[in-house]
Structure formats: C-alpha cells, structure tokens
Amino acid sequence: MTRWLDDEEQTTWQAYIRMRQRLDSAIATGLTRDGVSTSDYEVLVALSAAGGQLRSKELGAEICWDKSRLSKHLSRMAARGLVDRCQAVDDARGREVRLTEAGRAALHAAAPNHVELVRRLFIDGMTEDEAAALRSLATRVVSEVERTDLL
Amino acid sequence: MTRWLDDEEQTTWQAYIRMRQRLDSAIATGLTRDGVSTSDYEVLVALSAAGGQLRSKELGAEICWDKSRLSKHLSRMAARGLVDRCQAVDDARGREVRLTEAGRAALHAAAPNHVELVRRLFIDGMTEDEAAALRSLATRVVSEVERTDLL
C-alpha cells in the first residue's frame, strides 16, 4: 500500500522541487554568461577542491555522476582544453583527471559572479535557524541516500 | 570586490549542493527502474497536475526548462507515445502538449516507488522545524529568482 504524501508533506516536497528547479535554472544561466555550464563548473570545482587532480572514479563519486555521463562530459571538456586525462602511475586501470591552466582560468573567471548569485538568491536572505535546519536536513538526507543501493 | 562565502556560509551551501546531487542521483536511479527518466517524470507530473494538457510555453515555465531542452525532450517523449502535441485552437502560434493514456499509465506505474523513495530519503526523517524552515527558505529563494532576469 503506497503511503502517499499528505497535504503538508506534499507542500514541503513541492517547495523543495520548485526551489531546486528555479535555482538550478538561474545558476545555469549565470554560469553560461561566464562561459561554462553547470556541469563544467561542478567538475572544475571538484578538481580544484581536490588540489587539481582526481581519479576518474573518485570524481564521479564526488559529484554523483555515472560513468557514462562523466566520460562523455570529460571528453567534451578535454576537447576544450579545460581538463586532461592520463594514466594513474600506480594503477594500470586507473585514470586521473587533471585541471589544466585553462580549466583553472575558466573556474576563476566564473566564480565571482557565481558566488554573488548564490549569495543573492540563497545565502544572504537566510536566517540562522533556516541555515541550521538545512544543514541538519542535508546531512541526514545524504546519509539516507548513502545507505540505499541507489547511487 | 567579490564577497566570497565565509566558512559557515560555505558549509551551508555545500550541504545543500551535496544533498541535491545525492538526492537527484538516487531519485533518477529509482525512476529509471520503473521505466522513466527524471525529465520524463517532471513533464508527466506537470501535465497531470494541470489536468492533462498545457501550452508548451506554460509547461516550460512550470518546470524551468528552456525552449530548446523542452522541444527536444517532448519529441523523444512523443516518439515513445507518452505525450502528443497539437495546435492550440485559439492561438495560431500556440502549441498544446497533452498527456496520452500511455503517459498517464507510465506516471501511475512510476509514482508509488517514487513516493516511497521521497518519503524514505527526504520526508519521513524531517522534523517539523526543518520542514517549516525549508518551506520558508524555498518560498524566499523562488521569489528572489523570479525577481532576477535569469529564468
């Protein structure tokens, strides 16, 4: 028997979905104006946060992309010179993805407007209670997802 | 001068991004097992909520997709028989998108597991305070986004 959402639960879920759709869309538009897509930006940020280089597998796990999506997108980014890929020295099957100088420059070019937008749309209006609630909710959701076999 | 995020703001934003990535990924995997993609499901839900039919333009605004993404995806869904498209009777330039019987059946087939997953990962563990904070945050973010020129 499906436990459908009651009205209040439905309102909460719809509020989240609506926020996510609108925020994603605005952020994508903002990044595009600075020359990168949201997908490019996610990859650039993850590589930069890891010191400029990651195993392909670890990069996929970090940003939650499946192998096929990651491989296709990295090929496009490599063709634009934003990343390069090489064999991991200590693992014949491992592939390393590396941020290039051009990738770092693209990240630095997009970051200021992106951060301003994140502030304006999301962070600046948030109360401390909302921020604390969001962090505790997010921590629990992430651990619930990691307990499932759905990643 | 860019106002970079301070540590606490950065933690909050990263918590949200991490939740979104993991939740999106788990939900996509769940829906795929029931025969639809997240994009299919968004379209099917929006059409169903509107009584089965919407102007193409209104559908795009509802789910925040640009014209090109919507048009490409609707062509794929139409090829699978999930929607059909027709001229709006009262507007020569308007296109109506309509849920077919097969589209409705696909939605009904995917909905129970989807709702169970949304409960398990997101709704069931949420406190009332978290739900209230999320709703007020989402309402404000949506109105901030709508005040920008980025949709």
Short mmCIF file of C-alpha atoms in Angstrom, two decimals:
data_model
loop_
_atom_site.label_atom_id
_atom_site.label_comp_id
_atom_site.label_asym_id
_atom_site.label_seq_id
_atom_site.Cartn_x
_atom_site.Cartn_y
_atom_site.Cartn_z
CA MET A 1 0.00 0.00 0.00
CA THR A 2 1.62 3.26 -1.08
CA ARG A 3 1.87 5.84 1.68
CA TRP A 4 1.08 8.90 -0.48
CA LEU A 5 2.21 12.27 0.86
CA ASP A 6 -0.37 14.16 2.90
CA ASP A 7 -1.07 17.82 2.07
CA GLU A 8 1.63 19.25 4.31
CA GLU A 9 4.27 16.75 3.16
CA GLN A 10 3.30 17.43 -0.44
CA THR A 11 3.66 21.19 0.14
CA THR A 12 7.13 20.70 1.64
CA TRP A 13 8.32 18.41 -1.17
CA GLN A 14 6.90 20.71 -3.86
CA ALA A 15 8.54 23.72 -2.21
CA TYR A 16 11.90 21.95 -2.38
CA ILE A 17 11.40 20.85 -6.01
CA ARG A 18 10.31 24.33 -7.04
CA MET A 19 13.31 25.93 -5.33
CA ARG A 20 15.68 23.42 -6.90
CA GLN A 21 14.28 23.91 -10.40
CA ARG A 22 14.38 27.70 -10.22
CA LEU A 23 17.76 27.91 -8.51
CA ASP A 24 19.34 25.42 -10.94
CA SER A 25 17.95 27.33 -13.88
CA ALA A 26 19.13 30.76 -12.66
CA ILE A 27 22.57 29.42 -11.75
CA ALA A 28 22.91 27.72 -15.14
CA THR A 29 22.02 30.96 -16.91
CA GLY A 30 24.51 32.91 -14.80
CA LEU A 31 27.36 30.44 -15.41
CA THR A 32 26.63 30.27 -19.14
CA ARG A 33 27.13 34.02 -19.36
CA ASP A 34 30.63 33.44 -17.97
CA GLY A 35 31.44 30.69 -20.45
CA VAL A 36 30.82 27.46 -18.52
CA SER A 37 27.87 25.14 -17.99
CA THR A 38 26.70 23.94 -14.59
CA SER A 39 28.24 20.54 -15.41
CA ASP A 40 31.59 22.12 -16.32
CA TYR A 41 31.51 24.12 -13.11
CA GLU A 42 30.79 21.05 -10.95
CA VAL A 43 33.77 19.23 -12.44
CA LEU A 44 36.09 22.26 -12.15
CA VAL A 45 35.12 22.88 -8.51
CA ALA A 46 35.58 19.21 -7.54
CA LEU A 47 39.02 19.05 -9.17
CA SER A 48 40.11 22.34 -7.69
CA ALA A 49 38.93 21.32 -4.18
CA ALA A 50 40.98 18.13 -4.53
CA GLY A 51 44.14 20.06 -5.33
CA GLY A 52 43.77 19.90 -9.11
CA GLN A 53 43.66 16.17 -9.75
CA LEU A 54 41.40 13.19 -9.02
CA ARG A 55 40.86 9.59 -10.07
CA SER A 56 38.03 9.48 -12.55
CA LYS A 57 36.12 7.13 -10.24
CA GLU A 58 36.53 9.42 -7.23
CA LEU A 59 35.46 12.43 -9.27
CA GLY A 60 32.29 10.59 -10.34
CA ALA A 61 31.51 9.62 -6.75
CA GLU A 62 32.12 13.17 -5.54
CA ILE A 63 29.66 14.78 -7.95
CA CYS A 64 27.33 11.74 -8.21
CA TRP A 65 27.60 11.19 -11.95
CA ASP A 66 27.51 7.76 -13.52
CA LYS A 67 30.48 6.56 -15.54
CA SER A 68 28.90 7.21 -18.92
CA ARG A 69 27.86 10.80 -18.17
CA LEU A 70 31.27 11.56 -16.65
CA SER A 71 33.21 10.04 -19.50
CA LYS A 72 31.21 11.88 -22.18
CA HIS A 73 31.42 15.20 -20.38
CA LEU A 74 35.16 14.89 -19.66
CA SER A 75 35.77 14.23 -23.35
CA ARG A 76 34.00 17.48 -24.21
CA MET A 77 35.91 19.39 -21.52
CA ALA A 78 39.21 17.85 -22.67
CA ALA A 79 38.47 18.93 -26.25
CA ARG A 80 38.08 22.49 -24.94
CA GLY A 81 41.34 22.18 -23.02
CA LEU A 82 39.73 22.53 -19.56
CA VAL A 83 40.97 19.17 -18.24
CA ASP A 84 43.34 16.49 -19.35
CA ARG A 85 43.36 12.80 -18.61
CA CYS A 86 46.25 10.47 -18.02
CA GLN A 87 47.05 7.02 -16.73
CA ALA A 88 47.49 6.78 -12.96
CA VAL A 89 51.13 5.85 -12.34
CA ASP A 90 50.38 3.30 -9.65
CA ASP A 91 47.30 1.64 -11.14
CA ALA A 92 47.12 0.29 -14.69
CA ARG A 93 43.31 0.56 -14.73
CA GLY A 94 43.07 3.97 -13.05
CA ARG A 95 42.61 7.20 -14.97
CA GLU A 96 43.49 10.55 -13.49
CA VAL A 97 41.64 13.72 -14.43
CA ARG A 98 43.65 16.90 -14.12
CA LEU A 99 42.65 20.54 -14.12
CA THR A 100 44.62 22.40 -16.80
CA GLU A 101 45.71 26.04 -16.61
CA ALA A 102 42.80 26.88 -18.93
CA GLY A 103 40.42 24.97 -16.63
CA ARG A 104 41.67 26.89 -13.63
CA ALA A 105 41.30 30.16 -15.55
CA ALA A 106 37.72 29.25 -16.55
CA LEU A 107 36.88 28.50 -12.91
CA HIS A 108 38.40 31.77 -11.72
CA ALA A 109 36.58 33.69 -14.44
CA ALA A 110 33.18 32.25 -13.49
CA ALA A 111 33.50 32.08 -9.70
CA PRO A 112 32.94 35.74 -8.69
CA ASN A 113 29.59 36.16 -10.46
CA HIS A 114 28.55 32.68 -9.41
CA VAL A 115 29.23 33.40 -5.75
CA GLU A 116 27.42 36.76 -5.98
CA LEU A 117 24.41 34.96 -7.41
CA VAL A 118 24.47 32.23 -4.76
CA ARG A 119 24.57 34.99 -2.14
CA ARG A 120 21.77 37.00 -3.67
CA LEU A 121 19.41 34.08 -4.35
CA PHE A 122 20.17 31.75 -1.48
CA ILE A 123 22.59 32.73 1.27
CA ASP A 124 22.06 36.41 2.06
CA GLY A 125 18.36 36.16 2.98
CA MET A 126 18.72 33.02 5.05
CA THR A 127 18.11 33.18 8.80
CA GLU A 128 20.43 31.29 11.17
CA ASP A 129 17.59 28.91 12.03
CA GLU A 130 16.95 28.15 8.36
CA ALA A 131 20.65 27.55 7.75
CA ALA A 132 20.92 25.21 10.75
CA ALA A 133 17.75 23.34 9.70
CA LEU A 134 19.01 23.00 6.13
CA ARG A 135 22.39 21.67 7.27
CA SER A 136 20.84 19.07 9.57
CA LEU A 137 18.30 18.04 6.94
CA ALA A 138 21.02 17.76 4.27
CA THR A 139 23.30 15.70 6.50
CA ARG A 140 20.50 13.23 7.20
CA VAL A 141 19.36 13.01 3.59
CA VAL A 142 22.93 12.38 2.38
CA SER A 143 23.39 9.58 4.90
CA GLU A 144 19.98 8.07 3.99
CA VAL A 145 20.94 8.10 0.31
CA GLU A 146 24.29 6.52 1.07
CA ARG A 147 22.53 3.72 2.96
CA THR A 148 20.46 2.84 -0.12
CA ASP A 149 21.79 0.97 -3.15
CA LEU A 150 20.72 3.77 -5.46
CA LEU A 151 23.95 5.68 -6.11
CA MET B 1 35.10 43.13 -4.79
CA THR B 2 33.64 39.63 -4.58
CA ARG B 3 32.03 38.83 -1.25
CA TRP B 4 33.27 35.22 -1.01
CA LEU B 5 31.33 32.90 1.30
CA ASP B 6 32.65 32.62 4.84
CA ASP B 7 33.21 29.16 6.35
CA GLU B 8 29.71 28.81 7.75
CA GLU B 9 28.04 30.03 4.56
CA GLN B 10 30.24 27.72 2.54
CA THR B 11 29.26 24.78 4.76
CA THR B 12 25.57 25.58 4.30
CA TRP B 13 25.84 25.93 0.51
CA GLN B 14 27.93 22.76 0.20
CA ALA B 15 25.43 20.87 2.37
CA TYR B 16 22.63 21.91 0.02
CA ILE B 17 24.63 21.03 -3.13
CA ARG B 18 25.63 17.68 -1.71
CA MET B 19 22.04 16.86 -0.75
CA ARG B 20 20.80 17.91 -4.16
CA GLN B 21 23.39 15.85 -6.04
CA ARG B 22 22.79 12.72 -3.99
CA LEU B 23 19.02 13.03 -3.90
CA ASP B 24 18.80 13.71 -7.65
CA SER B 25 21.00 10.74 -8.37
CA ALA B 26 19.05 8.32 -6.13
CA ILE B 27 15.70 9.53 -7.48
CA ALA B 28 16.91 9.20 -11.08
CA THR B 29 18.05 5.62 -10.42
CA GLY B 30 14.71 4.77 -8.78
CA LEU B 31 12.64 6.24 -11.62
CA THR B 32 14.78 4.55 -14.27
CA ARG B 33 13.98 1.19 -12.72
CA ASP B 34 10.32 1.99 -13.31
CA GLY B 35 10.86 2.97 -16.93
CA VAL B 36 11.04 6.77 -16.87
CA SER B 37 13.81 9.35 -16.51
CA THR B 38 13.66 12.26 -14.07
CA SER B 39 12.98 14.55 -17.04
CA ASP B 40 10.09 12.36 -18.24
CA TYR B 41 8.68 12.34 -14.74
CA GLU B 42 8.85 16.13 -14.37
CA VAL B 43 6.91 16.57 -17.61
CA LEU B 44 4.35 13.88 -16.76
CA VAL B 45 3.73 15.33 -13.27
CA ALA B 46 3.35 18.89 -14.59
CA LEU B 47 0.87 17.80 -17.27
CA SER B 48 -1.09 15.64 -14.87
CA ALA B 49 -1.26 18.43 -12.25
CA ALA B 50 -2.62 20.75 -14.96
CA GLY B 51 -5.43 18.32 -15.81
CA GLY B 52 -3.58 16.57 -18.65
CA GLN B 53 -2.80 19.44 -21.02
CA LEU B 54 -0.69 22.61 -21.09
CA ARG B 55 0.63 25.17 -23.53
CA SER B 56 4.19 24.32 -24.37
CA LYS B 57 5.30 27.71 -23.06
CA GLU B 58 3.49 27.26 -19.73
CA LEU B 59 4.92 23.79 -19.33
CA GLY B 60 8.44 25.15 -19.87
CA ALA B 61 7.85 27.91 -17.30
CA GLU B 62 6.42 25.44 -14.79
CA ILE B 63 9.44 23.11 -14.86
CA CYS B 64 12.01 25.84 -15.71
CA TRP B 65 13.30 24.37 -18.94
CA ASP B 66 14.37 26.50 -21.87
CA LYS B 67 12.59 26.13 -25.19
CA SER B 68 15.29 24.02 -26.82
CA ARG B 69 15.52 21.47 -24.00
CA LEU B 70 11.74 21.22 -23.78
CA SER B 71 11.25 20.83 -27.51
CA LYS B 72 13.92 18.11 -27.83
CA HIS B 73 12.64 16.18 -24.84
CA LEU B 74 8.98 16.40 -25.90
CA SER B 75 9.94 14.99 -29.31
CA ARG B 76 11.51 11.99 -27.61
CA MET B 77 8.51 11.52 -25.31
CA ALA B 78 6.11 11.88 -28.26
CA ALA B 79 8.07 9.20 -30.16
CA ARG B 80 7.50 6.87 -27.20
CA GLY B 81 3.79 7.75 -27.15
CA LEU B 82 3.88 9.42 -23.71
CA VAL B 83 2.63 12.82 -24.89
CA ASP B 84 1.21 14.26 -28.05
CA ARG B 85 1.35 17.80 -29.36
CA CYS B 86 -1.27 19.74 -31.26
CA GLN B 87 -2.09 23.25 -32.37
CA ALA B 88 -3.92 25.34 -29.76
CA VAL B 89 -7.40 26.05 -31.19
CA ASP B 90 -7.46 29.71 -30.14
CA ASP B 91 -3.87 30.69 -30.94
CA ALA B 92 -2.17 30.05 -34.25
CA ARG B 93 1.29 30.20 -32.67
CA GLY B 94 0.46 28.20 -29.54
CA ARG B 95 1.25 24.50 -29.17
CA GLU B 96 -0.54 22.32 -26.66
CA VAL B 97 1.16 19.35 -25.04
CA ARG B 98 -1.17 16.58 -23.95
CA LEU B 99 -0.69 13.58 -21.70
CA THR B 100 -1.65 10.40 -23.57
CA GLU B 101 -3.14 7.28 -21.98
CA ALA B 102 0.32 5.70 -22.19
CA GLY B 103 1.82 8.78 -20.49
CA ARG B 104 -0.71 8.55 -17.69
CA ALA B 105 0.00 4.83 -17.34
CA ALA B 106 3.77 5.48 -17.17
CA LEU B 107 3.20 8.09 -14.44
CA HIS B 108 0.97 5.74 -12.44
CA ALA B 109 3.48 2.91 -12.81
CA ALA B 110 6.38 5.02 -11.51
CA ALA B 111 4.62 7.07 -8.82
CA PRO B 112 4.31 4.54 -5.96
CA ASN B 113 8.02 3.65 -5.78
CA HIS B 114 8.96 7.27 -6.36
CA VAL B 115 6.82 8.46 -3.45
CA GLU B 116 8.17 5.69 -1.20
CA LEU B 117 11.69 6.82 -2.05
CA VAL B 118 10.91 10.51 -1.43
CA ARG B 119 9.48 9.50 1.95
CA ARG B 120 12.41 7.33 2.89
CA LEU B 121 15.16 9.72 1.80
CA PHE B 122 13.61 13.09 2.50
CA ILE B 123 10.23 13.40 4.16
CA ASP B 124 9.97 10.74 6.86
CA GLY B 125 13.02 11.82 8.88
CA MET B 126 12.24 15.53 8.69
CA THR B 127 11.32 17.39 11.89
CA GLU B 128 8.50 19.95 11.82
CA ASP B 129 11.03 22.73 12.37
CA GLU B 130 13.12 21.57 9.42
CA ALA B 131 10.04 21.34 7.20
CA ALA B 132 8.90 24.84 8.19
CA ALA B 133 12.40 26.26 7.65
CA LEU B 134 12.69 24.58 4.26
CA ARG B 135 9.31 25.90 3.14
CA SER B 136 10.11 29.46 4.16
CA LEU B 137 13.59 29.28 2.61
CA ALA B 138 12.18 27.85 -0.63
CA THR B 139 9.46 30.49 -0.88
CA ARG B 140 12.01 33.27 -0.50
CA VAL B 141 14.51 31.74 -2.94
CA VAL B 142 11.79 31.24 -5.58
CA SER B 143 10.71 34.85 -5.27
CA GLU B 144 14.34 36.06 -5.40
CA VAL B 145 14.91 34.04 -8.57
CA GLU B 146 11.73 35.41 -10.12
CA ARG B 147 12.93 38.96 -9.43
CA THR B 148 16.13 38.34 -11.41
CA ASP B 149 16.33 38.24 -15.19
CA LEU B 150 17.87 34.79 -15.12
CA LEU B 151 14.96 32.48 -15.90
#
